[in-house]
């Protein structure tokens, strides 16, 4: 029997053929792919030898498999012979040359391939070209097929499953690429035993293979511990192999396997994204990765076909403006067309979600909280109170990011790396990734005594995690989450409670942040409550002096990379820092329970001998004390357009944030706005329940409430209780 | 007779009515205006009292006239009563309140109004509301009309032409607003004598009034000495009043007045724009002003109706995605519809143009040079060798900017000001505008001895100008311009020659820059050849050390605002600095004829006590010598996309730039690329002509050519002469 297309049957091909030339998502996807492949086919074929990561050769091999993968399907869908010819010719060239290439010299811990410096890339090559081959094999002579199978496919299978057998089917995001490549290639060359091996693992126990991977790589919530950036990288082979298994091993009922673990983890990945489709750069990640990534396109299409369609999925398809060129994508495209006839599909407004971490979901969580303002804009607040992300883990438990109006406001620096930029250390991680980007000071958290959480000790960090306190998102006025991190600094417990509050007088949800520190031994520490922002400083309510020579703020833990630009002592009850980021003003008001407080303005770039860091501003509220409370609010307000010379509401409505007091039982803060007094009482009792009564006396006043927190808004003699 | 619409007749109104609900440019313009006005009308009417510049009151008055202006025409075009009602009600409110407001307290040299802190804004108010009134007057009772005329229009006319008569019709960009307001209001209230006064001036001689203004404000080239930013501000009342005069004083034949001065100056304004529609921020200007500005929309529509339509005008309409809601705009919309049926309208590719300065065109020029690459992308090079822009003038003669791939690469800082941002000094110019933004060091030029051109003396600067040498743009391989600035530094003459060279092996035109300095008295100076760039440094070909404490680079002339971030001595024949700006790599190679050269990396932000400056990087090649030559090339290459993790051609093709030699007659440089040797010989003879023979000996080799320059490209033993 001659190989048939692995992912498509004849009836499906016909349906896709009908999409050619239409203006549907699928029609436009096909057209865009044709254009891209045509442009690449205009270049002479090239199968180059060794090169460096990020260099021409590396990129060329990657382009070769990317375009073969598309061309294989385009051959079937457009019925244009040139696409088949391209795949056949290029495969023949690989078949001719592959075994003449020796293995790369090993430069890091990853095994090397003959095409690429690490076999991960060779796995990608094999998965995509096997799919392409399956689309054109029928049009090849027996000799041609034989040349490809013997010249490149079988040697690769051998390399992956024999030479590097120890590394083949392990439970790791790279492992999914390995099993997908081997399983799919096996099918393509008529050796389904490789698919079996991939699915069940070489040893056929639960230590390897696809089923073990999807059972064990993700938390029950579907979250992947290395974060969305690595998750979206693994999701592509995961989805492609799942669809292959669905078609070729239907008896496994893969989409219902383990309580629909595949749908669950796709859903978890999607639910981390910011409203504009970008992924929060949790754990050592690019700041620019978004749901338009091809892997996520495959995942969204697959999800919509096998797990259901709703307006958030359609909204994501709208951002992607493309679908997987596959029957799954056709289902999504059809649904999108039908929906847009009826109504306008907006941007997705994903529900707030707390994604637990750890194999049983007991190692803390990542919180993703969202609220929509009157204009429909979505504000998203992300807090990390989960576990350490293995080798990629940042030391940022209780760190937050905050996003609205299309931009990240309290910002994650992301990794320090220029992927594939060859002159920047071959596109690999740069030294400053460790010395700055992964340090606590880079992460909108409180850094204690200018040290990093867990002393930047990966092993220690892997052994601890955040302790979830509450995550309550079912109220339209206030949503909040709180967690403890008691093991991340020696002798210090920390609790952070963050809320989004909707007030009629405010344009957008107000971020309220209460950061409590418990010095177990009563020792005094230095606390730097840092805020990574972007844009132009507009005003403060305290005098500051700009330094006439710049020094670094410190010597270690990331501080050596911060220029101390300016500083001032806080003289009002709270510090006010207001800035302009693109078209929006933000005003931050913050205070602490300690007597003396300073605001320090910094900028990254010190001790950066190769200009590896981006130059970015931040400010921190610094104070010294033993047990302490920090509280702040961040108001989003106004509009500025330089081109149209418009500026509206440049000052905002919030006047003050005040720490009323804090005890073992709870913390009480007060926020004054133009028209309202907001009182917020928050439980400090780890282990409290939804109805636990709280009673505490502060300065002679008794505060009592049931459950995790209580909000009181007094407006014009009018009080609303929650 | 009751006032009729001043800018529209019945037949035209009917044609515009037919556009409602269509998808043409005009149809969409009407729809967008309806949406904007509807949103504003949803707010309660408000005519507030005094406020500060940029504050609520200021903005509210501005919004009031902006939306009345639109609503008046929408009333006629959509036939919806609500728009007429809005104009009538709001005008009635102004009529009731206007005289109860006292004049603002005067804070700067401008006379104050009753609504605004300067009458300029009150002129705007009057022009727009008079037009709006003319659209609805017919639907008002005599009493209602009388209230508006007596309560606000006549008092304003009186204020402008009697109280502030001395300031009324002067030849200044503000003056055009004054005469447009007064003339149009006169028509609106049935007193055409005010239009006469506006057109001919109060004194009816050539010292004031519209005709004198348009005759004298612009150079014969149409260029306005304060630059495009102020030009586009003046162009709106100019065009509106021109169209009014065209309709109400047809005997003046205004569009043919003085060799079509109106068309000429509109054309000049448009021809300065970068390919994306943004204006180069020449002379103290915003970096974000573009042709989508409403005034430029009016100008483009008017130009297309009265002076002709071509694909560049249509391309601008495409960027604007809107037209003037007027018969002129309808003509453009119709032409655009017709053209897009036939062909794809691309972005404009305006011809290269040299715009002379001064009343007779003898005070130097501004050069705007453009070249298109194989992908259609337009590279634009701008050099200032004209006159000083009066009070707004920057001290940057021979400064350049360079733009391609949608971004300014060698960058103009723009003004130091946040227009209308009230907490930033009321949106006015900030101190750092003088101390940094207007200084020579901020402008991609050579700063001598850490001083500013003309010692920052406006009067001295006004008395000198650049001396054009050549501007040759009729060759597809190389385009170049050259000029002298002999009066801008004491005892030093300067010549800068800049070229764009197209080579097949390069993706985009190569910028070649030859900067020659003639130390008349043989004295040695310090030369800082500075480059304001943006993005991330990728590599250099010299070692540099990053400072562990930052000091300012100097004490004056803008240097006090520069942090010295890093520096290194040039060890190769030339310095290489390569950076990544968004998706594109840029590699600069530079050298000088002096022995020792250093590259210094800087960043703005020092001595900036209120964070008024943006933090931006730059680098300079510093050397010391008497007469000197500097030469550099800037290559545009490759592609980076962080989201898709793509990086292509990160290193570029150019290998070296070398100064062969320089004499009184000419300068010879050589550029080596991967495949070519480029020799460029440039005339140093001020006053040379197109056919002047040049002969010079350098190191025993004779170089001879006729005319301003000669290019020789040797590629693979193959030589092309120009």
mmCIF file of N, CA and C in Angstrom, chain B residues 661-698:
data_model
loop_
_atom_site.group_PDB
_atom_site.id
_atom_site.type_symbol
_atom_site.label_atom_id
_atom_site.label_comp_id
_atom_site.label_asym_id
_atom_site.label_seq_id
_atom_site.Cartn_x
_atom_site.Cartn_y
_atom_site.Cartn_z
ATOM 1 N N UNK B 661 41.040 60.536 0.011
ATOM 2 C CA UNK B 661 41.708 61.806 0.178
ATOM 3 C C UNK B 661 40.782 62.962 -0.105
ATOM 4 N N UNK B 662 41.271 64.158 0.168
ATOM 5 C CA UNK B 662 40.448 65.339 -0.019
ATOM 6 C C UNK B 662 41.352 66.519 -0.333
ATOM 7 N N UNK B 663 40.911 67.371 -1.247
ATOM 8 C CA UNK B 663 41.685 68.559 -1.599
ATOM 9 C C UNK B 663 40.715 69.721 -1.751
ATOM 10 N N UNK B 664 41.214 70.861 -2.160
ATOM 11 C CA UNK B 664 40.339 72.004 -2.432
ATOM 12 C C UNK B 664 39.311 71.634 -3.504
ATOM 13 N N UNK B 665 39.707 70.747 -4.399
ATOM 14 C CA UNK B 665 38.870 70.420 -5.558
ATOM 15 C C UNK B 665 37.792 69.381 -5.215
ATOM 16 N N UNK B 666 38.217 68.346 -4.533
ATOM 17 C CA UNK B 666 37.233 67.288 -4.301
ATOM 18 C C UNK B 666 37.656 66.341 -3.208
ATOM 19 N N UNK B 667 36.697 65.492 -2.834
ATOM 20 C CA UNK B 667 36.944 64.447 -1.856
ATOM 21 C C UNK B 667 36.636 63.104 -2.518
ATOM 22 N N UNK B 668 37.517 62.138 -2.255
ATOM 23 C CA UNK B 668 37.318 60.815 -2.835
ATOM 24 C C UNK B 668 37.185 59.798 -1.705
ATOM 25 N N UNK B 669 36.146 58.996 -1.770
ATOM 26 C CA UNK B 669 36.027 57.908 -0.797
ATOM 27 C C UNK B 669 35.772 56.592 -1.524
ATOM 28 N N UNK B 670 35.980 55.529 -0.781
ATOM 29 C CA UNK B 670 35.842 54.201 -1.357
ATOM 30 C C UNK B 670 35.021 53.349 -0.379
ATOM 31 N N UNK B 671 34.086 52.599 -0.924
ATOM 32 C CA UNK B 671 33.275 51.698 -0.098
ATOM 33 C C UNK B 671 33.450 50.283 -0.627
ATOM 34 N N UNK B 672 33.796 49.371 0.255
ATOM 35 C CA UNK B 672 33.917 47.968 -0.151
ATOM 36 C C UNK B 672 32.730 47.177 0.373
ATOM 37 N N UNK B 673 32.110 46.448 -0.526
ATOM 38 C CA UNK B 673 31.058 45.532 -0.105
ATOM 39 C C UNK B 673 31.504 44.118 -0.447
ATOM 40 N N UNK B 674 30.663 43.168 -0.144
ATOM 41 C CA UNK B 674 30.968 41.769 -0.445
ATOM 42 C C UNK B 674 31.400 41.603 -1.908
ATOM 43 N N UNK B 675 30.703 42.253 -2.814
ATOM 44 C CA UNK B 675 30.933 42.014 -4.240
ATOM 45 C C UNK B 675 31.424 43.205 -5.036
ATOM 46 N N UNK B 676 31.559 44.349 -4.406
ATOM 47 C CA UNK B 676 31.853 45.541 -5.192
ATOM 48 C C UNK B 676 32.840 46.462 -4.500
ATOM 49 N N UNK B 677 33.507 47.250 -5.344
ATOM 50 C CA UNK B 677 34.268 48.390 -4.843
ATOM 51 C C UNK B 677 33.614 49.633 -5.412
ATOM 52 N N UNK B 678 33.207 50.516 -4.540
ATOM 53 C CA UNK B 678 32.521 51.734 -4.955
ATOM 54 C C UNK B 678 33.467 52.904 -4.717
ATOM 55 N N UNK B 679 33.723 53.693 -5.751
ATOM 56 C CA UNK B 679 34.523 54.906 -5.577
ATOM 57 C C UNK B 679 33.635 56.110 -5.872
ATOM 58 N N UNK B 680 33.666 57.050 -4.956
ATOM 59 C CA UNK B 680 32.829 58.233 -5.117
ATOM 60 C C UNK B 680 33.708 59.469 -4.995
ATOM 61 N N UNK B 681 33.659 60.310 -6.044
ATOM 62 C CA UNK B 681 34.439 61.554 -6.070
ATOM 63 C C UNK B 681 33.452 62.703 -6.015
ATOM 64 N N UNK B 682 33.662 63.608 -5.085
ATOM 65 C CA UNK B 682 32.680 64.673 -4.882
ATOM 66 C C UNK B 682 33.351 66.030 -4.952
ATOM 67 N N UNK B 683 32.704 66.950 -5.625
ATOM 68 C CA UNK B 683 33.220 68.311 -5.767
ATOM 69 C C UNK B 683 33.202 69.063 -4.450
ATOM 70 N N UNK B 684 34.312 69.701 -4.147
ATOM 71 C CA UNK B 684 34.374 70.576 -2.973
ATOM 72 C C UNK B 684 34.328 72.050 -3.367
ATOM 73 N N UNK B 685 34.069 72.308 -4.642
ATOM 74 C CA UNK B 685 34.152 73.692 -5.148
ATOM 75 C C UNK B 685 32.784 74.354 -5.075
ATOM 76 N N UNK B 686 32.636 75.255 -4.126
ATOM 77 C CA UNK B 686 31.387 76.004 -4.027
ATOM 78 C C UNK B 686 31.256 76.853 -5.286
ATOM 79 N N UNK B 687 30.122 76.742 -5.931
ATOM 80 C CA UNK B 687 29.920 77.480 -7.176
ATOM 81 C C UNK B 687 30.197 76.650 -8.417
ATOM 82 N N UNK B 688 30.588 75.407 -8.225
ATOM 83 C CA UNK B 688 30.790 74.536 -9.383
ATOM 84 C C UNK B 688 29.462 74.374 -10.123
ATOM 85 N N UNK B 689 29.571 73.990 -11.390
ATOM 86 C CA UNK B 689 28.367 73.799 -12.207
ATOM 87 C C UNK B 689 28.301 72.341 -12.668
ATOM 88 N N UNK B 690 27.235 72.053 -13.389
ATOM 89 C CA UNK B 690 27.006 70.678 -13.824
ATOM 90 C C UNK B 690 28.136 70.108 -14.665
ATOM 91 N N UNK B 691 28.844 70.992 -15.361
ATOM 92 C CA UNK B 691 29.889 70.497 -16.250
ATOM 93 C C UNK B 691 31.295 70.953 -15.856
ATOM 94 N N UNK B 692 31.417 71.546 -14.669
ATOM 95 C CA UNK B 692 32.734 72.015 -14.239
ATOM 96 C C UNK B 692 33.718 70.840 -14.176
ATOM 97 N N UNK B 693 34.863 70.974 -14.840
ATOM 98 C CA UNK B 693 35.842 69.891 -14.756
ATOM 99 C C UNK B 693 36.561 69.910 -13.407
ATOM 100 N N UNK B 694 36.760 68.719 -12.836
ATOM 101 C CA UNK B 694 37.482 68.590 -11.568
ATOM 102 C C UNK B 694 38.682 67.689 -11.788
ATOM 103 N N UNK B 695 39.804 68.120 -11.241
ATOM 104 C CA UNK B 695 41.034 67.336 -11.382
ATOM 105 C C UNK B 695 41.808 67.464 -10.084
ATOM 106 N N UNK B 696 42.131 66.357 -9.470
ATOM 107 C CA UNK B 696 42.883 66.451 -8.219
ATOM 108 C C UNK B 696 43.790 65.236 -8.079
ATOM 109 N N UNK B 697 44.935 65.466 -7.453
ATOM 110 C CA UNK B 697 45.884 64.381 -7.229
ATOM 111 C C UNK B 697 45.862 63.973 -5.764
ATOM 112 N N UNK B 698 45.727 62.709 -5.544
ATOM 113 C CA UNK B 698 45.747 62.217 -4.161
ATOM 114 C C UNK B 698 46.712 61.048 -4.106
#
